[in-house]
Short mmCIF file of C-alpha atoms and ligand atoms in Angstrom, two decimals:
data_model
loop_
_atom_site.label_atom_id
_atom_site.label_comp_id
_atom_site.label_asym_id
_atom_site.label_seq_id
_atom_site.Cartn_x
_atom_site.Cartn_y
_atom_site.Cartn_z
CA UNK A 28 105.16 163.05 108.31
CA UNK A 29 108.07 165.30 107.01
CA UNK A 30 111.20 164.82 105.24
CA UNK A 31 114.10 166.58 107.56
CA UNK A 32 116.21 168.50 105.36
CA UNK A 33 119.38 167.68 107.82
CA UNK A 34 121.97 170.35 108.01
CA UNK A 35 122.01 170.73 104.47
CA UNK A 36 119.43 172.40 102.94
CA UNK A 37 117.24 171.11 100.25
CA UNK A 38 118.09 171.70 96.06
CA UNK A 39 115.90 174.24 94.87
CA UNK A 40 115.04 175.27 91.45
CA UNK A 41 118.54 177.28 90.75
CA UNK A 42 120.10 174.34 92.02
CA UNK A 43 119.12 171.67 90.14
CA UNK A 44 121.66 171.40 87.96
CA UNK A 45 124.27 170.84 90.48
CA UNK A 46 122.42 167.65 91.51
CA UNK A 47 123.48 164.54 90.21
CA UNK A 48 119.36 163.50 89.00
CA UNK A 49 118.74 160.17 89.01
CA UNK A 50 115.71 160.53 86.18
CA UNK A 51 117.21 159.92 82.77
CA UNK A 52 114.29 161.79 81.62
CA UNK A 53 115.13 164.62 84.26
CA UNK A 54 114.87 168.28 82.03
CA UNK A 55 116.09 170.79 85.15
CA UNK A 56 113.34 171.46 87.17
CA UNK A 57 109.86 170.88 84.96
CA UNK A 58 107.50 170.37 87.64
CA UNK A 59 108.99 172.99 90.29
CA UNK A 60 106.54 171.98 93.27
CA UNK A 61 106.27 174.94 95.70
CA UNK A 62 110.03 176.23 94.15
CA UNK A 63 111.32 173.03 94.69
CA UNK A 64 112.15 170.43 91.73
CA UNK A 65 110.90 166.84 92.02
CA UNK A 66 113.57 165.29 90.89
CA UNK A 67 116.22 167.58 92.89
CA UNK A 68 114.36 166.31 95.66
CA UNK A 69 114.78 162.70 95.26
CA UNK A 70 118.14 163.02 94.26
CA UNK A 71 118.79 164.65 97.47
CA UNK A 72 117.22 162.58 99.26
CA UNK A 73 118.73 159.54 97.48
CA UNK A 74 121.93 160.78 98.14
CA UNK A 75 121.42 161.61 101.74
CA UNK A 76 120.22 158.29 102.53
CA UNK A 77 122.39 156.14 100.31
CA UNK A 78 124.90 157.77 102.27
CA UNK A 79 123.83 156.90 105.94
CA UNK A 80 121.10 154.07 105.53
CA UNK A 81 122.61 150.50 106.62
CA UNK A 82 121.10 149.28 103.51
CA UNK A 83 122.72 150.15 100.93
CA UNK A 84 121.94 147.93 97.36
CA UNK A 85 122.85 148.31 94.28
CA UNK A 86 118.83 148.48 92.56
CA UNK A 87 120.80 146.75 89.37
CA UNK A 88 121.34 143.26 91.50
CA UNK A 89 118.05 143.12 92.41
CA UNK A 90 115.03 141.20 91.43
CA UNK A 91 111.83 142.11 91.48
CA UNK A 92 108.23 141.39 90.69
CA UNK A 93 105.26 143.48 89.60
CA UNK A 94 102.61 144.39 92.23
CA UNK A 95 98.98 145.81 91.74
CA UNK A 96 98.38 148.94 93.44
CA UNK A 97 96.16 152.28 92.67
CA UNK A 98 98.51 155.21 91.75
CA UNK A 99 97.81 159.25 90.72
CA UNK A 100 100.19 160.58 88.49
CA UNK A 101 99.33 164.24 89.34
CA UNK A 102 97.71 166.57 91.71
CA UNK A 103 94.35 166.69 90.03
CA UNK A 104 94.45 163.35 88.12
CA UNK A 105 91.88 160.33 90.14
CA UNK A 106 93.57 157.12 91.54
CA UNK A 107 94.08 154.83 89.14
CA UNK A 108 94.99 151.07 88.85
CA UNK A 109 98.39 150.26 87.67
CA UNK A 110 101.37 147.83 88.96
CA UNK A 111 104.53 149.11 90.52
CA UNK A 112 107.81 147.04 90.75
CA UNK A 113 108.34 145.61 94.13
CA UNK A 114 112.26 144.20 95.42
CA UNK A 115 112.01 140.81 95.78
CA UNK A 116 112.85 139.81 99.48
CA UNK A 117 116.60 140.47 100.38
CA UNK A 118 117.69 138.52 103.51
CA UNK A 119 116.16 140.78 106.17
CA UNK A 120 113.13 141.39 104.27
CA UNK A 121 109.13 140.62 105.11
CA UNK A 122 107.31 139.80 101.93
CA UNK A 123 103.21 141.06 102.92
CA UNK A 124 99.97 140.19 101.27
CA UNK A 125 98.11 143.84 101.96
CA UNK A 126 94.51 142.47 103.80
CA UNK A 127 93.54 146.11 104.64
CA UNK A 128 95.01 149.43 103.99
CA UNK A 129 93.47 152.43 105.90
CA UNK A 130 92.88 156.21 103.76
CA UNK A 131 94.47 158.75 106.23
CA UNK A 132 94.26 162.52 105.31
CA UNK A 133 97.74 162.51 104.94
CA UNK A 134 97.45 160.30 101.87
CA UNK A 135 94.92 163.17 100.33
CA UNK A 136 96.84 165.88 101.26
CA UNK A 137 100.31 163.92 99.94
CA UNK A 138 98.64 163.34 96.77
CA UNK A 139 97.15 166.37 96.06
CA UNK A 140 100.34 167.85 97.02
CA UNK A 141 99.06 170.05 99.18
CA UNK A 142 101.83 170.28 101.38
CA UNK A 143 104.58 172.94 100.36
CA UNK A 144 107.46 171.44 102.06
CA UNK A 145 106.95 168.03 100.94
CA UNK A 146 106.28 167.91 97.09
CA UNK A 147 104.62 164.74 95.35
CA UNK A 148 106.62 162.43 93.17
CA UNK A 149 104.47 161.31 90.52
CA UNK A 150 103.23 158.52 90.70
CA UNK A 151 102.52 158.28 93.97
CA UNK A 152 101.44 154.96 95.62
CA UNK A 153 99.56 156.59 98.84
CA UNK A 154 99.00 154.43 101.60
CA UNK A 155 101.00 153.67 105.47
CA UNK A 156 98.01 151.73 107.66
CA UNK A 157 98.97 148.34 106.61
CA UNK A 158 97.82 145.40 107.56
CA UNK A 159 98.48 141.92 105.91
CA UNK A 160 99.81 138.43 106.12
CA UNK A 161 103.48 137.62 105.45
CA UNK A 162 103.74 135.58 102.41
CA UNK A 163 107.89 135.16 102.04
CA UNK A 164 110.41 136.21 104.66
CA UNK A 165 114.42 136.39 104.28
CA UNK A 166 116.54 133.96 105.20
CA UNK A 167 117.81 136.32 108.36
CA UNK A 168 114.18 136.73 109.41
CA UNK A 169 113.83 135.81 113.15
CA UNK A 170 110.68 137.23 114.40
CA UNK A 171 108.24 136.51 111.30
CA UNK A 172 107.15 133.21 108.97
CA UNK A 173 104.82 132.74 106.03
CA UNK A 174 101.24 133.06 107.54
CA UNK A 175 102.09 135.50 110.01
CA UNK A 176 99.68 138.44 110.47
CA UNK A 177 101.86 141.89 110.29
CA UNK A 178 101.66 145.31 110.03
CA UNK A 179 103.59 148.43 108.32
CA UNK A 180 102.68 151.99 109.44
CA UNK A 181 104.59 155.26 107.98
CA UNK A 182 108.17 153.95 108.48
CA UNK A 183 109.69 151.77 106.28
CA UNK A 184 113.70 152.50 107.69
CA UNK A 185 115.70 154.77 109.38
CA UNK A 186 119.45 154.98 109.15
CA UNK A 187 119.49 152.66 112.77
CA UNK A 188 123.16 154.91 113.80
CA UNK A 189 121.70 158.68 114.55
CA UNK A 190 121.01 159.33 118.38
CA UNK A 191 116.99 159.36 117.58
CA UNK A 192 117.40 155.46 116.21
CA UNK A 193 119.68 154.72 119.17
CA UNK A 194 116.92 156.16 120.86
CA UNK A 195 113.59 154.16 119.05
CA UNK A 196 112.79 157.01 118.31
CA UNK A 197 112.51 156.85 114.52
CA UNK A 198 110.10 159.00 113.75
CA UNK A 199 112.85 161.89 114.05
CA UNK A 200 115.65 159.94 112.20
CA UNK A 201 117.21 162.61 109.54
CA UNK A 202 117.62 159.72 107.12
CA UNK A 203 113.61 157.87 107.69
CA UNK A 204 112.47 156.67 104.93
CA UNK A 205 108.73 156.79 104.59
CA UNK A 206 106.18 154.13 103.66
CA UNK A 207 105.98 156.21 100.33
CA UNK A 208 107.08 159.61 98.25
CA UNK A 209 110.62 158.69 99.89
CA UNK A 210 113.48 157.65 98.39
CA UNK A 211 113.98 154.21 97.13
CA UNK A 212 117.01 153.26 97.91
CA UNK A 213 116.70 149.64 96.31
CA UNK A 214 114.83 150.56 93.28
CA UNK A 215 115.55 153.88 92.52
CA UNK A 216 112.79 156.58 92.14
CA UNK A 217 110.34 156.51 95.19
CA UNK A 218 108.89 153.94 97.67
CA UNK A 219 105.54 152.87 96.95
CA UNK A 220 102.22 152.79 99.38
CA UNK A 221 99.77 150.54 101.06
CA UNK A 222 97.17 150.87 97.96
CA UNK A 223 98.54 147.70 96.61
CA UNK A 224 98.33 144.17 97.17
CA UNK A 225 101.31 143.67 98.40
CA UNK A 226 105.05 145.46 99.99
CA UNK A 227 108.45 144.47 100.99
CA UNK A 228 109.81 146.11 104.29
CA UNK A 229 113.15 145.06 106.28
CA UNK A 230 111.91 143.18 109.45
CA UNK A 231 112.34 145.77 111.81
CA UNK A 232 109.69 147.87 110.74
CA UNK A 233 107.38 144.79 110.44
CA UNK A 234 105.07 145.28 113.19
CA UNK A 235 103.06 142.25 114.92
CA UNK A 236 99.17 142.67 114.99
CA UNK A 237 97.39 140.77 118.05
CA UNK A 238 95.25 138.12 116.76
CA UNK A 239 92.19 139.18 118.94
CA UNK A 240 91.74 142.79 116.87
CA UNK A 241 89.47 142.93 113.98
CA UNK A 242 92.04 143.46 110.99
CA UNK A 243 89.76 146.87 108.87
CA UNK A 244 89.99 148.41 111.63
CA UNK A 245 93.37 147.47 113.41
CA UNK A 246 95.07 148.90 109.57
CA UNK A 247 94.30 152.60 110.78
CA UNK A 248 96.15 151.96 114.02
CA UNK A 249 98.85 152.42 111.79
CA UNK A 250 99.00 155.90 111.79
CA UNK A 251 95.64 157.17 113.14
CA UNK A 252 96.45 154.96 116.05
CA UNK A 253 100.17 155.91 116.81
CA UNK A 254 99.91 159.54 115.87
CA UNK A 255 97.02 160.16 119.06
CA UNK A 256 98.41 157.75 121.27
CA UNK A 257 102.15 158.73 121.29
CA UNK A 258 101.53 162.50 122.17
CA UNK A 259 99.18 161.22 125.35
CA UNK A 260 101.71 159.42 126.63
CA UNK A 261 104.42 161.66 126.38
CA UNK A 262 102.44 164.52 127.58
CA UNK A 263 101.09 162.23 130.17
CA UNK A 264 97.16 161.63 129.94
CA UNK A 265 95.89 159.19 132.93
CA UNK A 266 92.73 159.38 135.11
CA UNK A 267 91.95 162.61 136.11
CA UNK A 268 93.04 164.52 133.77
CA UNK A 269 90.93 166.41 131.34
CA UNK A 270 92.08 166.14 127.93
CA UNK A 271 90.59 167.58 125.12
CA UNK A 272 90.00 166.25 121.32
CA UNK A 273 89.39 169.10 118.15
CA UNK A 274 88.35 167.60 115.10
CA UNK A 275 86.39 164.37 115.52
CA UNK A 276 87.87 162.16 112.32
CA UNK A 277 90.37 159.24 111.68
CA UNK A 278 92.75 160.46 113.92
CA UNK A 279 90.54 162.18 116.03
CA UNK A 280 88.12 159.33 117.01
CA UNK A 281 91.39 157.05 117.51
CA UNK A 282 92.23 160.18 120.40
CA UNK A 283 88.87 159.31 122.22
CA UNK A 284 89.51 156.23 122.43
CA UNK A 285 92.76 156.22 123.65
CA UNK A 286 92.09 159.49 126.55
CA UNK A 287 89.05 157.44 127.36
CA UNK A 288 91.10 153.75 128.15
CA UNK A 289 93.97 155.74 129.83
CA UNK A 290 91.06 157.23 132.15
CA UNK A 291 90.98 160.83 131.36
CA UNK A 292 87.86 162.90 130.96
CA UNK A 293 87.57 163.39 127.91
CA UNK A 294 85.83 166.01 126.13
CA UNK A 295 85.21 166.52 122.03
CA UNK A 296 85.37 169.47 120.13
CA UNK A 297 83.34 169.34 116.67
CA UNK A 298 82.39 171.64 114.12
CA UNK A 299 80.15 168.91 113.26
CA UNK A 300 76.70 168.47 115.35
CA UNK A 301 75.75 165.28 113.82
CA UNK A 302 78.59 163.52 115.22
CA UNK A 303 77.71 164.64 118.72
CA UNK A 304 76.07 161.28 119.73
CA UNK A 305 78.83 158.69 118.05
CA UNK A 306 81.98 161.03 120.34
CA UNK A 307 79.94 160.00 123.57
CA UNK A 308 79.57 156.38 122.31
CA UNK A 309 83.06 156.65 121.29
CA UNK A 310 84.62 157.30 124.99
CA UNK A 311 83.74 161.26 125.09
CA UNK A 312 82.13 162.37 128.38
CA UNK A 313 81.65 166.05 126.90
CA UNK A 314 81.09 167.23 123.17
CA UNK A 315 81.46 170.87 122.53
CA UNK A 316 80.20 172.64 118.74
CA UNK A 317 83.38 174.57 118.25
CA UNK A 318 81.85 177.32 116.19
CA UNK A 319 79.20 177.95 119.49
CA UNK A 320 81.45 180.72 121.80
CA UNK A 321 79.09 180.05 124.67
CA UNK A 322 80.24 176.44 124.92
CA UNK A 323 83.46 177.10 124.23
CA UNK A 324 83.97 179.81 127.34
CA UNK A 325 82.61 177.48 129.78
CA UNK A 326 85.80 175.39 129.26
CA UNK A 327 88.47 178.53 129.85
CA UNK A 328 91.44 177.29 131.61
CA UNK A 329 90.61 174.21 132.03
CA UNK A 330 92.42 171.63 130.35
CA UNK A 331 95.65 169.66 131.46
CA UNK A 332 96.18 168.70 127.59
CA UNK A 333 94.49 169.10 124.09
CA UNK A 334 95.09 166.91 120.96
CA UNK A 335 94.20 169.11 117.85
CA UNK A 336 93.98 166.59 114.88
CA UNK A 337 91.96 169.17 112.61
CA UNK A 338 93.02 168.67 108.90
CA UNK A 339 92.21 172.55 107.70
CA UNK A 340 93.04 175.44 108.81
CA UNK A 341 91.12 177.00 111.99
CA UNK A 342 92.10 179.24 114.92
CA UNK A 343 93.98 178.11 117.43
CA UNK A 344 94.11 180.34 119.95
CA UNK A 345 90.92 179.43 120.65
CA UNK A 346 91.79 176.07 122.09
CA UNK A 347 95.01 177.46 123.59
CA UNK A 348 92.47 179.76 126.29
CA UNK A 349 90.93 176.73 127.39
CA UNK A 350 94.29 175.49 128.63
CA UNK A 351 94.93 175.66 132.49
CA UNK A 352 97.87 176.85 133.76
CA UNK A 353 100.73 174.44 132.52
CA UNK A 354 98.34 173.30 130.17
CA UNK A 355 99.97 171.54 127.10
CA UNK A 356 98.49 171.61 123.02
CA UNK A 357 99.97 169.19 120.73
CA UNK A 358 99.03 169.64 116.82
CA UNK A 359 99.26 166.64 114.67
CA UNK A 360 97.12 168.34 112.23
CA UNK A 361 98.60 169.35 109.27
CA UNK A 362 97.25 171.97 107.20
CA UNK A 363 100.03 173.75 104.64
CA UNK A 364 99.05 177.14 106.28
CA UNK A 365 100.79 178.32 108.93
CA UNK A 366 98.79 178.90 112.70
CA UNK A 367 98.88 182.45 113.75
CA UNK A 368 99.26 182.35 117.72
CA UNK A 369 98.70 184.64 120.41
CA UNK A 370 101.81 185.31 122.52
CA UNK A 371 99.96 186.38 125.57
CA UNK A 372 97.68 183.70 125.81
CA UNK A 373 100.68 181.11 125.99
CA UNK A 374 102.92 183.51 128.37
CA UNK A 375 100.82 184.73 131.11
CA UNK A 376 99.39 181.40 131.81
CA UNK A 377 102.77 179.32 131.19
CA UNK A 378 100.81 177.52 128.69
CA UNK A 379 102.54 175.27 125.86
CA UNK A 380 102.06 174.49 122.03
CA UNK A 381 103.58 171.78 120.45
CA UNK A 382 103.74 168.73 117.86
CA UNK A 383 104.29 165.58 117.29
CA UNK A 384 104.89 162.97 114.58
CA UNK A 385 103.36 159.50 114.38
CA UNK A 386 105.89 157.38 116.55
CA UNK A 387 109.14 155.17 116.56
CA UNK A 388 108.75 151.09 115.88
CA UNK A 389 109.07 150.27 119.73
CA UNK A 390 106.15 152.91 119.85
CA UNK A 391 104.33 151.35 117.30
CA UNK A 392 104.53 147.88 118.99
CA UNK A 393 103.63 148.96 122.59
CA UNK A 394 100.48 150.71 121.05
CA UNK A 395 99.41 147.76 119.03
CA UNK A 396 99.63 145.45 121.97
CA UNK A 397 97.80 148.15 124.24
CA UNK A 398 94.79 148.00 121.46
CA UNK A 399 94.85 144.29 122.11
CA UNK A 400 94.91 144.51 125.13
CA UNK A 401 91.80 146.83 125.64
CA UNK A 402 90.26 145.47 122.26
CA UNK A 403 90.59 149.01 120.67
CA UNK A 404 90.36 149.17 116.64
CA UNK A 405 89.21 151.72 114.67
CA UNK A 406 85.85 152.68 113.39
CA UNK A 407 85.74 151.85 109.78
CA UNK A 408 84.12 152.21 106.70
CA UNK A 409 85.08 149.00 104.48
CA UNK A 410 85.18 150.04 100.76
CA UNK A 411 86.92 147.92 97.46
CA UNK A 412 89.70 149.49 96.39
CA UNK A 413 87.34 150.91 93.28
CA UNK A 414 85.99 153.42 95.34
CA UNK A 415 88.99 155.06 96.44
CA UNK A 416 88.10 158.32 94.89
CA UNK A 417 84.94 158.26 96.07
CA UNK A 418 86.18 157.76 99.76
CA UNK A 419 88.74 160.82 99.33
CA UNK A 420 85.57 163.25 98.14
CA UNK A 421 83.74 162.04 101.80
CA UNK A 422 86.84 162.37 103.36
CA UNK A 423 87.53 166.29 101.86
CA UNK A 424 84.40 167.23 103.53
CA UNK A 425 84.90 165.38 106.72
CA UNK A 426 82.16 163.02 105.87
CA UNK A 427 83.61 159.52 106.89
CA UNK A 428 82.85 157.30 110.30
CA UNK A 429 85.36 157.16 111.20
CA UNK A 430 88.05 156.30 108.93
CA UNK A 431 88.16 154.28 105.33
CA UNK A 432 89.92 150.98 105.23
CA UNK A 433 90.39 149.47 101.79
CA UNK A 434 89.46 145.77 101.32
CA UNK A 435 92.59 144.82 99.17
CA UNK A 436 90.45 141.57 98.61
CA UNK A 437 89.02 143.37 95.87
CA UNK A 438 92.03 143.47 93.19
CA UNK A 439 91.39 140.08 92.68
P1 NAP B 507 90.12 163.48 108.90
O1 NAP B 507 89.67 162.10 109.13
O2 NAP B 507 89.70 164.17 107.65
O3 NAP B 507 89.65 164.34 110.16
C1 NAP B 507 89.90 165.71 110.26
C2 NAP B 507 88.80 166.37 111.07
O4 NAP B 507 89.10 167.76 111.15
C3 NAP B 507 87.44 166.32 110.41
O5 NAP B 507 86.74 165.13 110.65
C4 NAP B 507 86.74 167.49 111.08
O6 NAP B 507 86.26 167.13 112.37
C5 NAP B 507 87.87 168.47 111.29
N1 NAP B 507 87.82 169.52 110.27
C6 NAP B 507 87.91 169.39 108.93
N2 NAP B 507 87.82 170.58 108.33
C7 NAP B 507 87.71 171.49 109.30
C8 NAP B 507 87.62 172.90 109.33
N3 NAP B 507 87.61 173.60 108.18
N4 NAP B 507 87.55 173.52 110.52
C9 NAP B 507 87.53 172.80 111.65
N5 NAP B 507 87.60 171.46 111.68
C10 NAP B 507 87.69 170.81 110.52
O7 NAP B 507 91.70 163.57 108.93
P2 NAP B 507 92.76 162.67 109.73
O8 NAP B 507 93.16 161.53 108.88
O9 NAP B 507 92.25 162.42 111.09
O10 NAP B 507 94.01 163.65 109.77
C11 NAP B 507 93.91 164.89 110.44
C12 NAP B 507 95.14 165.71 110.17
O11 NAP B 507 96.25 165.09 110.81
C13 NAP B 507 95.53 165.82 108.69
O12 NAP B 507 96.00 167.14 108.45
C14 NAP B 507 96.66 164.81 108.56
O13 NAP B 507 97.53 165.11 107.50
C15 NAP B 507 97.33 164.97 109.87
N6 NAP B 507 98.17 163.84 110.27
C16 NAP B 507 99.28 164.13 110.97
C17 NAP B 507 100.08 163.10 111.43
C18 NAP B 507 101.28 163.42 112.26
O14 NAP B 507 102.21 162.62 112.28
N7 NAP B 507 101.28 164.53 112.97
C19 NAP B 507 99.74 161.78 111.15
C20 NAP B 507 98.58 161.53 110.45
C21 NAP B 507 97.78 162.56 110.02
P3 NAP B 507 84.84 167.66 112.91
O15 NAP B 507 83.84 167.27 111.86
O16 NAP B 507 84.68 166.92 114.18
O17 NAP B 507 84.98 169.12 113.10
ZN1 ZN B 508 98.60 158.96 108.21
#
């Protein structure tokens, strides 16, 4: 997930003191994340959106309550409990009662700030594979009512006017807000996560959940689920086509699933032998040990399309030879360091790299129903909310089957 800078570029340290801060307590730039100062950044960001979004409150008029959640206050500090302010409903909003929450490596890269180009506001409330039951809805609400099941994935709103809204295509709205470490633009400061026991999102990114799908492991569709399936179907993965999946974890495993129900061969690349058996039960028809060369050659040019979901940085150029001509690599894997790529390789074979970014509402909705449809959920580990730290040490070492969700049964 990334914050688009627009055509404006983003305050900087030397700038700082041209931006209007929104933090009383703001001195110019004391944290200076990667160059950049926190609190530049949300007042940019404030400002940007404040400016565009079709929501525009005044945080002064309104209420709000206090909400439990787990919060870090720095890049090395543990999750800890706390309570965050939450808006009470405004007319178009979805009150939620969090059931399940999902741990993506996005929320341990976001709050170890491990991502240069978007620094951590502390606190930070991690957390965007929600799943819940609507406790309080607006009086505008059409499409939800008190015991309704719902869902919020990374998106929280968009400014609805740019071409990519026009478009439902959200995801590359200049002005999206994010589920949280995005502007606020009711409260003030930043939004707030999933690792809480409850949220307040506008209705229209309020997604339904179908009532057949297991609800630990429909939260991870959230973003695991979108994130894999939106790049197959753009890049069009059916039956007989011979996709490819490197890195088998949250996102990766949700891949498999999805090549596997949209009838492609699928085959798994691991750097992990002990997960060789659970990719085959999983929907792979092939699992390949990345680090073994021998395996690897026997797939040159091969492949109509690759997914690489691999959270650390890894070569790969390797994947890119197993491509066939026209063959197409999507990243969603997002380690800070940049991937050095070999020219050639893409050129003389009219091979393509690209990315891709979780995926807009409509999206969203059509892959939800699709899971329903097929009965596809997520593998999970179930863990209390008290062993979030825990769950991000397994996950740093790519120890988790296949992703966490958090029981938010266990605040109480
Ligand atoms: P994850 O559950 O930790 O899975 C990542 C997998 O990468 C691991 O299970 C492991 O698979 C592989 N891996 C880890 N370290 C490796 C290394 N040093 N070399 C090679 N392979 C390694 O993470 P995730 O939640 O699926 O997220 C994966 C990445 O996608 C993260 O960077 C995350 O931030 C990013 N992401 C992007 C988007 C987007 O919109 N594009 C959305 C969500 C997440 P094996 O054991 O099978 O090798
Ligand atoms: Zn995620």
């Amino acid at each position: 997930m990334f914050f688009d800078f627009g055509s404006r570029s983003a305050p900087d340290e030397s700038e700082c003191e041209f931006v209007s801060c929104r933090d009383s307590n703001m001195k110019i730039c004391e944290s200076g994340v990667a160059g950049r100062c926190r609190n530049a950044f949300i007042s940019y960001h404030t400002e940007t959106v404040m400016s565009t979004t079709t929501t525009q409150v005044s945080s002064k008029s309104l209420s709000q309550y206090k909400a439990k959640a787990y919060s870090v206050t720095s890049a090395e500090s543990p999750l800890a409990p706390t309570t965050i302010p939450r808006r009470d409903p405004g007319e178009r909003d979805v009150q939620i009662e969090i059931l399940f929450c999902g741990i993506c490596h996005s929320d341990l890269h976001q709050v170890r700030s491990e991502w240069s180009a978007i620094p951590t506001v502390y606190p930070c409330v991690p957390g965007h594979e929600i799943v819940g039951r609507v406790t309080k809805v607006g009086s505008a609400v059409t499409k939800f009512k008190p015991g309704d099941l719902a869902a919020v994935g990374c998106l929280v709103d968009s400014d609805g006017n740019c071409p990519q809204c026009k478009a439902g295509l959200q995801q590359f709205c200049p002005h999206m807000i994010l589920t949280y470490n995005s502007p606020d633009v009711h409260l003030g400061g930043v939004t707030y996560g999933g690792y809480s026991d409850s949220i307040v999102v506008k209705e229209d990114f309020v997604l339904r959940v179908p009532s057949n799908l297991n609800l630990a492991g429909a939260a991870p569709l959230l973003c695991a689920g979108i994130t894999t399936y939106s790049p197959m179907r753009h890049w069009g993965v059916t039956k007989g086509k011979k996709v490819g999946v490197v890195g088998l974890g949250g996102l990766g495993h949700m891949a498999v699933k999805f090549a596997d129900a949209l009838g492609a061969h699928v085959v798994v690349f691991t750097t992990s032998p002990k997960k060789k058996e659970d990719a085959l039960r999983l929907g792979a028809d092939e699992v390949v040990i990345s680090r073994n060369a021998d395996e690897m050659n026997k797939h040159a040019d091969s492949f109509d399309f690759i997914l690489d979901a691999v959270a650390a940085e890894h070569d790969i150029n390797a994947y890119i030879e197993l491509l066939s001509r026209d063959g197409n690599i999507t990243i969603v894997g997002l380690p800070d360091k940049p991937h050095a790529v070999s020219a050639s390789s893409l050129i003389f074979k009219r091979r393509s790299l690209s990315g891709s970014p979780i995926g807009g509402i409509a999206e969203t909705q059509e892959m939800l129903d699709f899971c329903g449809k097929h009965n596809i959920t997520a593998d999970v580990e179930v863990i209390p909310i008290q062993r979030v730290n825990e769950a991000y040490d397994r996950l740093s070492r790519a120890d988790v089957k296949y992703r966490f969700s958090i029981d938010m049964a266990s605040f109480k």
